[in-house]
XYZ file of C-alpha atoms in Angstrom:
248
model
C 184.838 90.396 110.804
C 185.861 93.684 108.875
C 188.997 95.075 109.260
C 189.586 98.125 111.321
C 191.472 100.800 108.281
C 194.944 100.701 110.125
C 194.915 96.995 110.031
C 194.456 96.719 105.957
C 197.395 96.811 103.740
C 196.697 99.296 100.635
C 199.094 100.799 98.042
C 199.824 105.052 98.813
C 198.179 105.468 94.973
C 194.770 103.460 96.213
C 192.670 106.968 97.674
C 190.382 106.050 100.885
C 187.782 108.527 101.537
C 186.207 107.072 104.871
C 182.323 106.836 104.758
C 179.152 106.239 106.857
C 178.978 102.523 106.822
C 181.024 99.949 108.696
C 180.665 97.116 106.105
C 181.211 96.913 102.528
C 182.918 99.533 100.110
C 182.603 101.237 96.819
C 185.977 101.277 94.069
C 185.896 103.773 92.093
C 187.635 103.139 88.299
C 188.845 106.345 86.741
C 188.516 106.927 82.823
C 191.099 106.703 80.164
C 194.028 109.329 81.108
C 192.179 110.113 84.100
C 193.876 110.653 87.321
C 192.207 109.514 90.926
C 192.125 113.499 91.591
C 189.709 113.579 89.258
C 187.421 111.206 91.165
C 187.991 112.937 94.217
C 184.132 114.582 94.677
C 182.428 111.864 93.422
C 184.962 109.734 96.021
C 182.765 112.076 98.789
C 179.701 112.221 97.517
C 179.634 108.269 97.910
C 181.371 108.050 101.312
C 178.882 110.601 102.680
C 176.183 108.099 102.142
C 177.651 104.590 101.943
C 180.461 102.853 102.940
C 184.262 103.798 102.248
C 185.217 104.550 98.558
C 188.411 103.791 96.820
C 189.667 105.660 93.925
C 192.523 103.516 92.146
C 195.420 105.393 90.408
C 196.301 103.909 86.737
C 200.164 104.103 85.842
C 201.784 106.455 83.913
C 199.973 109.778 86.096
C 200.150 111.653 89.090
C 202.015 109.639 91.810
C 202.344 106.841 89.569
C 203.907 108.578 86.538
C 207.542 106.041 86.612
C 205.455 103.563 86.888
C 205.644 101.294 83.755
C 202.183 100.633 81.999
C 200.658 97.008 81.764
C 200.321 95.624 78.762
C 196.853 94.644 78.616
C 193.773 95.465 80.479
C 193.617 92.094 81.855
C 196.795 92.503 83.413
C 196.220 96.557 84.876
C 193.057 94.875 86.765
C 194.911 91.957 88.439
C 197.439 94.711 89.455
C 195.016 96.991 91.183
C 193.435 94.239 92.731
C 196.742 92.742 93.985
C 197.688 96.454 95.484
C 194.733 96.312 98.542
C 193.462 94.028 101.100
C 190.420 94.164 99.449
C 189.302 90.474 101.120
C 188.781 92.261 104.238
C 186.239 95.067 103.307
C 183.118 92.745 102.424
C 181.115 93.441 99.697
C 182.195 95.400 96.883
C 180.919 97.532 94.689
C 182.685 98.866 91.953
C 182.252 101.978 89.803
C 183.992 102.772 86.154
C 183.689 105.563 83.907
C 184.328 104.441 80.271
C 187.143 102.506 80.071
C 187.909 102.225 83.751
C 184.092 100.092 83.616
C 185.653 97.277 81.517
C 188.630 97.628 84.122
C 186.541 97.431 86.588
C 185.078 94.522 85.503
C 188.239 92.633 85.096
C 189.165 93.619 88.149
C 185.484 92.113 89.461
C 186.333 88.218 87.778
C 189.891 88.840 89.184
C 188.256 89.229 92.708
C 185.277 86.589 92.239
C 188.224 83.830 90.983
C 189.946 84.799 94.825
C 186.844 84.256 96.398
C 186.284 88.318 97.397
C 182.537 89.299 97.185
C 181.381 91.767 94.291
C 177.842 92.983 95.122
C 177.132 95.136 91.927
C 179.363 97.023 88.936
C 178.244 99.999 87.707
C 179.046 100.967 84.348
C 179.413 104.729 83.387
C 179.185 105.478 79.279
C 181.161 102.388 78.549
C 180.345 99.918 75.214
C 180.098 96.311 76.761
C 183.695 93.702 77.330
C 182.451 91.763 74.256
C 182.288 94.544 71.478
C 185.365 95.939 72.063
C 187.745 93.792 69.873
C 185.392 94.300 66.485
C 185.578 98.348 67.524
C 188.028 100.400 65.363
C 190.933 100.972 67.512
C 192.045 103.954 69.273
C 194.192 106.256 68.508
C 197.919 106.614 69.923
C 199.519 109.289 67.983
C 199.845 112.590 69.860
C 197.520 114.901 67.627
C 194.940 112.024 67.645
C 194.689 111.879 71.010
C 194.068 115.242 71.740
C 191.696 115.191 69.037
C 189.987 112.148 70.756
C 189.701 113.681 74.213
C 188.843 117.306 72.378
C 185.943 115.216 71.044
C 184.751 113.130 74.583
C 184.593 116.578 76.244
C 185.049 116.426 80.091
C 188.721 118.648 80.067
C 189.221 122.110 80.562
C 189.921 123.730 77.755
C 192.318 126.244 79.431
C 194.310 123.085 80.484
C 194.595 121.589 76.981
C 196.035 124.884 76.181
C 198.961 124.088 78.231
C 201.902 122.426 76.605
C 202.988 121.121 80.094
C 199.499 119.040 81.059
C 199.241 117.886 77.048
C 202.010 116.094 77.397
C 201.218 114.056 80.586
C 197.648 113.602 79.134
C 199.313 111.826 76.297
C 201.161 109.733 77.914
C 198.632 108.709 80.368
C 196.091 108.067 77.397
C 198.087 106.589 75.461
C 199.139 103.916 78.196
C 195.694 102.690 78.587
C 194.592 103.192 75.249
C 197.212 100.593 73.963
C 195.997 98.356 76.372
C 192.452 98.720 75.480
C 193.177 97.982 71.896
C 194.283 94.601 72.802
C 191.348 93.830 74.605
C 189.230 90.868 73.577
C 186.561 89.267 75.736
C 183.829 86.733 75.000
C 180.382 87.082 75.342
C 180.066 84.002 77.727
C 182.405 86.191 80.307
C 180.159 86.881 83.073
C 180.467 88.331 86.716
C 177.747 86.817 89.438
C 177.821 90.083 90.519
C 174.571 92.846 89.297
C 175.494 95.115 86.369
C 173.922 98.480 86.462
C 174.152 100.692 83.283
C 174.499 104.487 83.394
C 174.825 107.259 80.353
C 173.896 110.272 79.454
C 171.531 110.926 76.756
C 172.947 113.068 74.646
C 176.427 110.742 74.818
C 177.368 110.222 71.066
C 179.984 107.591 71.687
C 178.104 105.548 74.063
C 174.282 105.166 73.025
C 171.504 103.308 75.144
C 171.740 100.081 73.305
C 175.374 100.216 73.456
C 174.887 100.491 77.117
C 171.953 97.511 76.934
C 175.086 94.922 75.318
C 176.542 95.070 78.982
C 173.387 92.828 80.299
C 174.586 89.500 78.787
C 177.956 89.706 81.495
C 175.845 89.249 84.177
C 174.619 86.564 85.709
C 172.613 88.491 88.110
C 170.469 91.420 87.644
C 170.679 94.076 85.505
C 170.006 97.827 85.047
C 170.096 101.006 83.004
C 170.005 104.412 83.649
C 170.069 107.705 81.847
C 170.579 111.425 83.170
C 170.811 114.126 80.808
C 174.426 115.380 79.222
C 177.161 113.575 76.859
C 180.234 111.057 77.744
C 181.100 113.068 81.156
C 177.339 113.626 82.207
C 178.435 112.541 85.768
C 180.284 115.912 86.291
C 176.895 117.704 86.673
C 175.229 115.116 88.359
C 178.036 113.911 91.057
C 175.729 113.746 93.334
C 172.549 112.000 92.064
C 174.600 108.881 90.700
C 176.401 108.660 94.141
C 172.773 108.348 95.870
C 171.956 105.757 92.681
C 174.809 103.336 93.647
C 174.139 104.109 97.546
C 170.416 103.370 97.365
C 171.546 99.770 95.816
């Protein structure tokens, strides 16, 4: 029996955007230095055809800015997952954007070891859990970041002309990106749940057969995807990949 909303127990950073269905719900996994704002039309776009969506708020941003940062991604996931009643909302299906996608799918083997039900993860321009520790690491000093993020695309530039935001954006990406560089995973981790692959096609950080790696952490079906634009095609197409996961 689901949970009526004001019986579940959720953290203030975990954003609810009530949808459609009565069953089931969709968490939504931010990007590197990306805030749950940022998530907040997709967020509706999903709940206007599905069930609930979540939007989960990393530390070291927005209403979670004292928070200290985890140490490892490993440890960020069993956080998030520790912050909701997420037992009570049936199937999930969960949703990451670069980075947050190999969050997300911590977060799924997190859930599946506590016996909670993960339909389907969808992975948005993200290079599979596996390849990560043989990548070149990130960077962490403050020019190189902004260089980084310059590079991804998916800011305003009028904001990363302001001294103010730069420095939260830092410290946000920074946070997760020392995480992510002590990230190692094996390729015999697997989640029973579906994977389903998405990118854009002109993406040069995250190509099609980078996406095609993700297939081997499945155990259940699997998926790609393409729609046209680079790393942050799901900005112009908010929309059309909320009907994608919806129709699954």
């Amino acid at each position: 029996m689901i949970k009526e909303q004001s019986q579940l127990t959720f953290a203030p950073w975990i954003k609810r955007t009530p949808g459609q269905s009565a069953t089931g719900a969709t968490v939504v996994f931010p990007h590197a230095g990306g805030a749950a704002a940022a998530y907040r039309g997709f967020a509706a776009a999903l709940a206007r055809g599905g069930a609930d969506a979540y939007v989960v708020q990393y530390p070291q941003r927005a209403d979670r800015l004292s928070h200290p940062a985890p140490d490892t991604v490993e440890q960020l996931a069993a956080d998030l997952f520790a912050a909701g009643d997420w037992a009570q909302l049936g199937p999930l299906t969960l949703f990451g954007h670069c980075m947050g996608a190999v969050i997300a799918f911590e977060f799924g083997r997190v859930a599946e070891r506590h016996g909670v039900e993960v339909g389907q993860l969808w992975v948005s321009a993200s290079q599979a859990p596996s390849t990560i520790a043989d990548s070149p690491r990130l960077p962490t000093a403050d020019a190189e970041v902004v260089a980084n993020m310059v590079d991804l695309g998916g800011t305003d530039p009028r904001l990363l002309a302001d001294e103010d935001f730069i420095e939260l954006l830092v410290r946000a990406v920074r946070a997760d990106y020392l995480a992510f560089n002590r990230y190692a995973c094996g390729a015999d981790a697997r989640l029973a749940a579906d994977i389903h692959t998405i990118g854009g096609r002109s993406d040069h950080r995250i190509s099609e057969d980078t996406l095609r790696r993700w297939e081997i952490h499945t155990a259940g079906a699997f998926t790609l995807s393409l729609f046209d634009g680079g790393h942050f095609y799901i900005n112009h197409h908010i929309d059309a990949v909320a009907e994608l996961v919806n129709a699954r």
